[in-house]
PDB file of C-alpha atoms in Angstrom:
ATOM      1  CA  MET A   1     -32.330 -38.336 -40.599  1.00 90.00           C
ATOM      2  CA  HIS A   2     -29.384 -36.751 -41.312  1.00 95.00           C
ATOM      3  CA  LYS A   3     -29.392 -32.794 -42.288  1.00 96.00           C
ATOM      4  CA  PHE A   4     -26.239 -31.230 -43.830  1.00 95.00           C
ATOM      5  CA  GLY A   5     -25.596 -27.814 -45.059  1.00 97.00           C
ATOM      6  CA  ILE A   6     -24.099 -26.771 -48.044  1.00 98.00           C
ATOM      7  CA  LEU A   7     -22.148 -23.667 -48.750  1.00 98.00           C
ATOM      8  CA  LEU A   8     -20.932 -22.270 -52.160  1.00 98.00           C
ATOM      9  CA  SER A   9     -20.136 -18.866 -53.875  1.00 97.00           C
ATOM     10  CA  GLY A  10     -20.522 -19.605 -57.623  1.00 95.00           C
ATOM     11  CA  ARG A  11     -22.037 -22.636 -60.010  1.00 93.00           C
ATOM     12  CA  GLY A  12     -22.311 -25.194 -57.741  1.00 94.00           C
ATOM     13  CA  SER A  13     -21.277 -28.419 -59.544  1.00 96.00           C
ATOM     14  CA  ASN A  14     -20.513 -30.542 -56.477  1.00 97.00           C
ATOM     15  CA  PHE A  15     -23.405 -29.197 -54.826  1.00 97.00           C
ATOM     16  CA  ILE A  16     -25.281 -30.829 -58.138  1.00 97.00           C
ATOM     17  CA  ALA A  17     -23.491 -34.135 -57.656  1.00 97.00           C
ATOM     18  CA  ILE A  18     -23.991 -33.758 -54.168  1.00 98.00           C
ATOM     19  CA  ALA A  19     -27.631 -33.894 -54.690  1.00 97.00           C
ATOM     20  CA  ASP A  20     -27.566 -36.312 -57.420  1.00 97.00           C
ATOM     21  CA  ALA A  21     -25.955 -38.951 -55.122  1.00 97.00           C
ATOM     22  CA  LEU A  22     -28.264 -38.071 -52.853  1.00 97.00           C
ATOM     23  CA  GLU A  23     -31.195 -39.300 -55.175  1.00 96.00           C
ATOM     24  CA  ARG A  24     -29.700 -42.358 -56.256  1.00 97.00           C
ATOM     25  CA  GLY A  25     -29.344 -43.299 -52.505  1.00 96.00           C
ATOM     26  CA  GLU A  26     -25.744 -43.534 -52.065  1.00 97.00           C
ATOM     27  CA  ILE A  27     -25.778 -40.873 -49.321  1.00 96.00           C
ATOM     28  CA  PRO A  28     -28.339 -43.018 -47.300  1.00 94.00           C
ATOM     29  CA  GLY A  29     -30.409 -41.686 -44.384  1.00 94.00           C
ATOM     30  CA  ALA A  30     -29.721 -38.289 -45.079  1.00 96.00           C
ATOM     31  CA  GLU A  31     -31.072 -34.743 -46.413  1.00 97.00           C
ATOM     32  CA  ILE A  32     -29.688 -31.367 -48.079  1.00 97.00           C
ATOM     33  CA  ALA A  33     -31.403 -29.042 -45.076  1.00 97.00           C
ATOM     34  CA  VAL A  34     -30.316 -25.593 -46.751  1.00 98.00           C
ATOM     35  CA  VAL A  35     -27.978 -24.135 -49.440  1.00 98.00           C
ATOM     36  CA  ILE A  36     -26.462 -21.084 -48.723  1.00 98.00           C
ATOM     37  CA  SER A  37     -24.539 -18.389 -50.693  1.00 97.00           C
ATOM     38  CA  ASN A  38     -22.416 -15.750 -50.041  1.00 97.00           C
ATOM     39  CA  ARG A  39     -23.069 -14.463 -53.722  1.00 95.00           C
ATOM     40  CA  LEU A  40     -26.615 -13.442 -54.637  1.00 92.00           C
ATOM     41  CA  GLU A  41     -25.978 -14.070 -58.357  1.00 93.00           C
ATOM     42  CA  ALA A  42     -24.419 -17.613 -57.890  1.00 95.00           C
ATOM     43  CA  PRO A  43     -26.029 -19.955 -59.965  1.00 96.00           C
ATOM     44  CA  GLY A  44     -25.603 -22.872 -57.341  1.00 96.00           C
ATOM     45  CA  ILE A  45     -28.881 -21.137 -55.748  1.00 96.00           C
ATOM     46  CA  ALA A  46     -31.138 -21.376 -58.800  1.00 95.00           C
ATOM     47  CA  ALA A  47     -30.072 -25.275 -58.929  1.00 96.00           C
ATOM     48  CA  ALA A  48     -31.117 -25.610 -55.615  1.00 97.00           C
ATOM     49  CA  GLN A  49     -34.622 -23.690 -56.152  1.00 96.00           C
ATOM     50  CA  ALA A  50     -35.427 -25.589 -59.214  1.00 95.00           C
ATOM     51  CA  ARG A  51     -34.771 -28.879 -56.877  1.00 95.00           C
ATOM     52  CA  ASN A  52     -36.862 -27.467 -54.531  1.00 96.00           C
ATOM     53  CA  ILE A  53     -34.106 -27.692 -51.638  1.00 97.00           C
ATOM     54  CA  SER A  54     -33.992 -24.558 -49.460  1.00 97.00           C
ATOM     55  CA  ALA A  55     -31.345 -21.992 -50.360  1.00 97.00           C
ATOM     56  CA  LYS A  56     -30.540 -18.538 -48.916  1.00 96.00           C
ATOM     57  CA  VAL A  57     -28.197 -15.417 -49.933  1.00 97.00           C
ATOM     58  CA  ILE A  58     -26.439 -14.113 -47.222  1.00 97.00           C
ATOM     59  CA  GLU A  59     -23.975 -11.904 -49.366  1.00 95.00           C
ATOM     60  CA  SER A  60     -20.972 -11.063 -47.666  1.00 94.00           C
ATOM     61  CA  LYS A  61     -19.414  -7.849 -49.857  1.00 90.00           C
ATOM     62  CA  GLY A  62     -19.056  -4.932 -47.628  1.00 88.00           C
ATOM     63  CA  ARG A  63     -19.740  -6.828 -44.334  1.00 90.00           C
ATOM     64  CA  ASP A  64     -17.713  -7.388 -41.142  1.00 91.00           C
ATOM     65  CA  ARG A  65     -16.217 -10.994 -41.678  1.00 92.00           C
ATOM     66  CA  ALA A  66     -17.472 -12.074 -38.275  1.00 94.00           C
ATOM     67  CA  GLU A  67     -20.937 -10.606 -38.389  1.00 95.00           C
ATOM     68  CA  HIS A  68     -21.338 -12.557 -41.540  1.00 95.00           C
ATOM     69  CA  ASP A  69     -20.221 -16.016 -40.665  1.00 96.00           C
ATOM     70  CA  ALA A  70     -22.733 -15.243 -37.320  1.00 97.00           C
ATOM     71  CA  GLU A  71     -25.645 -14.984 -39.616  1.00 97.00           C
ATOM     72  CA  ILE A  72     -24.505 -18.176 -41.358  1.00 97.00           C
ATOM     73  CA  ILE A  73     -24.160 -19.825 -38.375  1.00 97.00           C
ATOM     74  CA  ALA A  74     -27.388 -19.120 -36.937  1.00 97.00           C
ATOM     75  CA  ALA A  75     -28.980 -20.372 -40.309  1.00 97.00           C
ATOM     76  CA  LEU A  76     -27.275 -23.905 -40.384  1.00 98.00           C
ATOM     77  CA  GLN A  77     -28.150 -24.397 -36.732  1.00 97.00           C
ATOM     78  CA  GLU A  78     -31.517 -23.150 -37.149  1.00 96.00           C
ATOM     79  CA  ARG A  79     -31.955 -26.246 -39.806  1.00 96.00           C
ATOM     80  CA  LYS A  80     -29.855 -28.358 -36.928  1.00 96.00           C
ATOM     81  CA  VAL A  81     -27.525 -29.794 -39.793  1.00 97.00           C
ATOM     82  CA  ASP A  82     -25.164 -32.095 -38.462  1.00 93.00           C
ATOM     83  CA  LEU A  83     -22.285 -31.413 -41.352  1.00 97.00           C
ATOM     84  CA  VAL A  84     -21.578 -28.384 -43.267  1.00 98.00           C
ATOM     85  CA  CYS A  85     -20.047 -28.943 -46.643  1.00 98.00           C
ATOM     86  CA  LEU A  86     -17.910 -26.097 -48.685  1.00 98.00           C
ATOM     87  CA  ALA A  87     -18.758 -26.870 -52.189  1.00 96.00           C
ATOM     88  CA  GLY A  88     -16.800 -24.146 -53.682  1.00 93.00           C
ATOM     89  CA  TYR A  89     -17.457 -21.438 -50.964  1.00 95.00           C
ATOM     90  CA  MET A  90     -14.348 -18.817 -51.649  1.00 91.00           C
ATOM     91  CA  ARG A  91     -14.192 -17.532 -48.065  1.00 91.00           C
ATOM     92  CA  LEU A  92     -11.876 -18.415 -45.473  1.00 91.00           C
ATOM     93  CA  LEU A  93     -14.149 -19.263 -42.290  1.00 95.00           C
ATOM     94  CA  THR A  94     -13.590 -17.486 -38.941  1.00 94.00           C
ATOM     95  CA  VAL A  95     -12.714 -19.907 -35.765  1.00 95.00           C
ATOM     96  CA  GLU A  96     -15.827 -18.708 -34.318  1.00 96.00           C
ATOM     97  CA  PHE A  97     -17.332 -20.508 -37.453  1.00 97.00           C
ATOM     98  CA  VAL A  98     -14.809 -23.379 -37.274  1.00 96.00           C
ATOM     99  CA  GLN A  99     -15.485 -24.167 -33.546  1.00 96.00           C
ATOM    100  CA  ALA A 100     -19.252 -23.810 -34.042  1.00 97.00           C
ATOM    101  CA  PHE A 101     -19.003 -27.163 -35.990  1.00 96.00           C
ATOM    102  CA  PRO A 102     -16.152 -28.837 -34.763  1.00 94.00           C
ATOM    103  CA  GLN A 103     -14.933 -32.113 -37.020  1.00 94.00           C
ATOM    104  CA  ARG A 104     -18.473 -30.940 -38.595  1.00 96.00           C
ATOM    105  CA  ILE A 105     -17.208 -29.085 -41.843  1.00 98.00           C
ATOM    106  CA  LEU A 106     -16.181 -30.837 -44.952  1.00 98.00           C
ATOM    107  CA  ASN A 107     -14.052 -29.199 -47.929  1.00 98.00           C
ATOM    108  CA  ILE A 108     -12.803 -30.536 -51.186  1.00 98.00           C
ATOM    109  CA  HIS A 109      -9.834 -29.117 -52.495  1.00 97.00           C
ATOM    110  CA  PRO A 110      -8.329 -29.652 -56.317  1.00 98.00           C
ATOM    111  CA  SER A 111      -4.854 -31.302 -55.381  1.00 98.00           C
ATOM    112  CA  LEU A 112      -3.282 -34.033 -53.099  1.00 98.00           C
ATOM    113  CA  LEU A 113      -3.056 -32.124 -49.735  1.00 97.00           C
ATOM    114  CA  PRO A 114      -0.905 -31.286 -48.294  1.00 97.00           C
ATOM    115  CA  ALA A 115       0.440 -30.337 -51.716  1.00 97.00           C
ATOM    116  CA  PHE A 116      -0.190 -26.885 -53.276  1.00 98.00           C
ATOM    117  CA  PRO A 117      -2.667 -25.442 -50.769  1.00 96.00           C
ATOM    118  CA  GLY A 118      -4.452 -22.271 -51.423  1.00 94.00           C
ATOM    119  CA  LEU A 119      -5.749 -20.596 -54.578  1.00 93.00           C
ATOM    120  CA  ASP A 120      -5.054 -22.076 -58.337  1.00 96.00           C
ATOM    121  CA  ALA A 121      -3.541 -25.450 -56.828  1.00 97.00           C
ATOM    122  CA  GLN A 122      -3.938 -27.420 -60.371  1.00 98.00           C
ATOM    123  CA  ARG A 123      -1.928 -23.922 -61.961  1.00 97.00           C
ATOM    124  CA  GLN A 124       0.350 -25.101 -58.928  1.00 98.00           C
ATOM    125  CA  ALA A 125       1.287 -28.513 -59.768  1.00 98.00           C
ATOM    126  CA  LEU A 126       1.712 -27.742 -63.765  1.00 98.00           C
ATOM    127  CA  ASP A 127       4.208 -25.067 -62.687  1.00 97.00           C
ATOM    128  CA  TYR A 128       6.113 -27.311 -60.450  1.00 97.00           C
ATOM    129  CA  GLY A 129       6.159 -30.101 -62.955  1.00 98.00           C
ATOM    130  CA  ALA A 130       4.018 -32.998 -60.842  1.00 98.00           C
ATOM    131  CA  THR A 131       3.247 -35.863 -62.177  1.00 98.00           C
ATOM    132  CA  ILE A 132       0.018 -36.425 -60.222  1.00 98.00           C
ATOM    133  CA  ALA A 133      -2.511 -34.289 -59.225  1.00 98.00           C
ATOM    134  CA  GLY A 134      -6.052 -34.889 -57.415  1.00 98.00           C
ATOM    135  CA  CYS A 135      -8.275 -34.149 -54.869  1.00 98.00           C
ATOM    136  CA  THR A 136      -8.891 -33.898 -51.326  1.00 98.00           C
ATOM    137  CA  VAL A 137     -11.907 -34.214 -49.353  1.00 98.00           C
ATOM    138  CA  HIS A 138     -10.474 -33.344 -45.532  1.00 98.00           C
ATOM    139  CA  PHE A 139     -12.084 -31.415 -42.499  1.00 97.00           C
ATOM    140  CA  VAL A 140     -12.132 -28.118 -42.175  1.00 97.00           C
ATOM    141  CA  ASP A 141      -9.738 -26.693 -39.257  1.00 94.00           C
ATOM    142  CA  GLU A 142      -8.946 -23.009 -38.279  1.00 91.00           C
ATOM    143  CA  GLN A 143      -5.844 -23.517 -41.045  1.00 90.00           C
ATOM    144  CA  LEU A 144      -6.182 -23.146 -45.187  1.00 89.00           C
ATOM    145  CA  ASP A 145      -6.601 -26.385 -46.330  1.00 91.00           C
ATOM    146  CA  HIS A 146      -5.245 -28.116 -43.128  1.00 92.00           C
ATOM    147  CA  GLY A 147      -7.667 -30.404 -41.741  1.00 95.00           C
ATOM    148  CA  VAL A 148      -8.034 -34.051 -41.264  1.00 97.00           C
ATOM    149  CA  ILE A 149      -7.666 -35.805 -44.835  1.00 98.00           C
ATOM    150  CA  VAL A 150     -11.179 -37.973 -44.791  1.00 98.00           C
ATOM    151  CA  LEU A 151     -10.428 -39.235 -48.963  1.00 98.00           C
ATOM    152  CA  GLN A 152      -7.857 -38.504 -51.843  1.00 98.00           C
ATOM    153  CA  ARG A 153      -7.914 -39.693 -55.433  1.00 98.00           C
ATOM    154  CA  ALA A 154      -5.431 -39.488 -57.684  1.00 98.00           C
ATOM    155  CA  VAL A 155      -5.525 -37.816 -60.913  1.00 98.00           C
ATOM    156  CA  PRO A 156      -2.520 -38.389 -63.322  1.00 98.00           C
ATOM    157  CA  ILE A 157      -0.975 -35.093 -65.188  1.00 98.00           C
ATOM    158  CA  LEU A 158      -0.651 -35.795 -68.632  1.00 98.00           C
ATOM    159  CA  ASP A 159       2.095 -33.775 -71.156  1.00 96.00           C
ATOM    160  CA  THR A 160      -0.208 -32.155 -72.848  1.00 97.00           C
ATOM    161  CA  ASP A 161      -2.335 -30.922 -69.915  1.00 98.00           C
ATOM    162  CA  ASP A 162      -3.246 -27.245 -69.829  1.00 98.00           C
ATOM    163  CA  GLU A 163      -4.734 -25.955 -66.679  1.00 98.00           C
ATOM    164  CA  ALA A 164      -8.092 -25.943 -68.206  1.00 98.00           C
ATOM    165  CA  ALA A 165      -7.907 -29.653 -69.088  1.00 98.00           C
ATOM    166  CA  LEU A 166      -6.333 -30.540 -65.840  1.00 98.00           C
ATOM    167  CA  SER A 167      -8.908 -28.928 -63.963  1.00 98.00           C
ATOM    168  CA  ALA A 168     -11.721 -30.418 -66.032  1.00 98.00           C
ATOM    169  CA  ARG A 169     -10.817 -34.141 -64.734  1.00 98.00           C
ATOM    170  CA  ILE A 170      -9.814 -33.246 -61.383  1.00 98.00           C
ATOM    171  CA  LEU A 171     -13.368 -31.618 -61.115  1.00 98.00           C
ATOM    172  CA  ALA A 172     -14.930 -35.129 -62.904  1.00 98.00           C
ATOM    173  CA  GLU A 173     -13.236 -36.732 -59.479  1.00 98.00           C
ATOM    174  CA  GLU A 174     -14.430 -34.414 -57.238  1.00 98.00           C
ATOM    175  CA  HIS A 175     -17.494 -35.201 -58.204  1.00 98.00           C
ATOM    176  CA  LYS A 176     -17.384 -38.794 -57.103  1.00 98.00           C
ATOM    177  CA  VAL A 177     -15.153 -38.531 -54.169  1.00 98.00           C
ATOM    178  CA  TYR A 178     -17.208 -36.099 -52.507  1.00 98.00           C
ATOM    179  CA  PRO A 179     -20.588 -37.579 -51.841  1.00 98.00           C
ATOM    180  CA  GLU A 180     -18.487 -40.487 -51.106  1.00 97.00           C
ATOM    181  CA  ALA A 181     -16.937 -39.265 -47.955  1.00 98.00           C
ATOM    182  CA  ILE A 182     -19.819 -37.373 -47.306  1.00 97.00           C
ATOM    183  CA  ALA A 183     -21.467 -40.973 -46.531  1.00 96.00           C
ATOM    184  CA  LYS A 184     -18.616 -42.397 -44.985  1.00 95.00           C
ATOM    185  CA  VAL A 185     -18.236 -39.521 -42.742  1.00 96.00           C
ATOM    186  CA  LEU A 186     -22.008 -39.705 -41.580  1.00 94.00           C
ATOM    187  CA  SER A 187     -21.899 -42.995 -40.957  1.00 92.00           C
ATOM    188  CA  GLY A 188     -20.086 -42.265 -37.786  1.00 92.00           C
ATOM    189  CA  LYS A 189     -18.043 -45.587 -38.385  1.00 91.00           C
ATOM    190  CA  TYR A 190     -14.579 -43.665 -38.127  1.00 92.00           C
ATOM    191  CA  LYS A 191     -12.487 -42.403 -35.675  1.00 92.00           C
ATOM    192  CA  ILE A 192      -9.621 -39.996 -35.774  1.00 93.00           C
ATOM    193  CA  GLU A 193      -6.177 -40.039 -33.898  1.00 92.00           C
ATOM    194  CA  GLY A 194      -4.210 -37.198 -34.535  1.00 91.00           C
ATOM    195  CA  ARG A 195      -4.183 -36.479 -38.010  1.00 93.00           C
ATOM    196  CA  ARG A 196      -5.357 -39.828 -39.159  1.00 93.00           C
ATOM    197  CA  TYR A 197      -8.980 -40.665 -40.285  1.00 93.00           C
ATOM    198  CA  LEU A 198      -9.428 -44.741 -39.535  1.00 93.00           C
ATOM    199  CA  ILE A 199     -12.422 -46.558 -40.254  1.00 88.00           C
ATOM    200  CA  ALA A 200     -13.917 -47.631 -36.921  1.00 78.00           C
ATOM    201  CA  GLN A 201     -13.218 -52.026 -36.697  1.00 69.00           C
ATOM    202  CA  GLU A 202     -16.360 -53.483 -35.085  1.00 55.00           C
ATOM    203  CA  LYS A 203     -15.084 -55.697 -32.056  1.00 41.00           C
ATOM    204  CA  LEU A 204     -15.844 -59.392 -32.822  1.00 38.00           C
ATOM    205  CA  ARG A 205     -18.505 -60.772 -30.145  1.00 44.00           C
ATOM    206  CA  GLU A 206     -17.332 -64.152 -28.535  1.00 43.00           C
ATOM    207  CA  LYS A 207     -18.707 -66.937 -28.647  1.00 42.00           C
ATOM    208  CA  ILE A 208     -19.993 -68.643 -25.521  1.00 41.00           C
TER     209      ILE A 208
END
């Protein structure tokens, strides 16, 4: 059974989408081992508790970043997680955190990376005059919104869109694509070449 941990800072809508996908059998052979938030008031923690999923708050306010990350690393390792999923986790991870889970941390970002990294990606897309936006599930590395891309989903930008409308449509796609990406990664049927995530092709046995 694969175990993964989820980090969140707010409402946890992507966490809920992942949990729903698990219940529907869309992420086979897996379970959420723990949900961790850096904010005591995060609604996502209550959502996890309502589903009888182990939930833990490790507050970050006023703490040294390295010390805080070390405590989260220990909590994840204690539960022997195979994968860490960031679901609206509003903190940059330290290099030590990334190195503790090499190519085992996923994030979802509301743009078609490498376009519009960082905060307010939807506003960036509108201000730039882009006609297509979307979302990206990618592995986390030491740079912001930079790791190898696993899956992307495009969302057209309409002439009538404001930031709220575009964000809502992108979020709806996030809820679909994130569980799909998690299932792909946990299957282990992939390889990474340079910056490319490639589906591994099984070798056909030759008939004798």
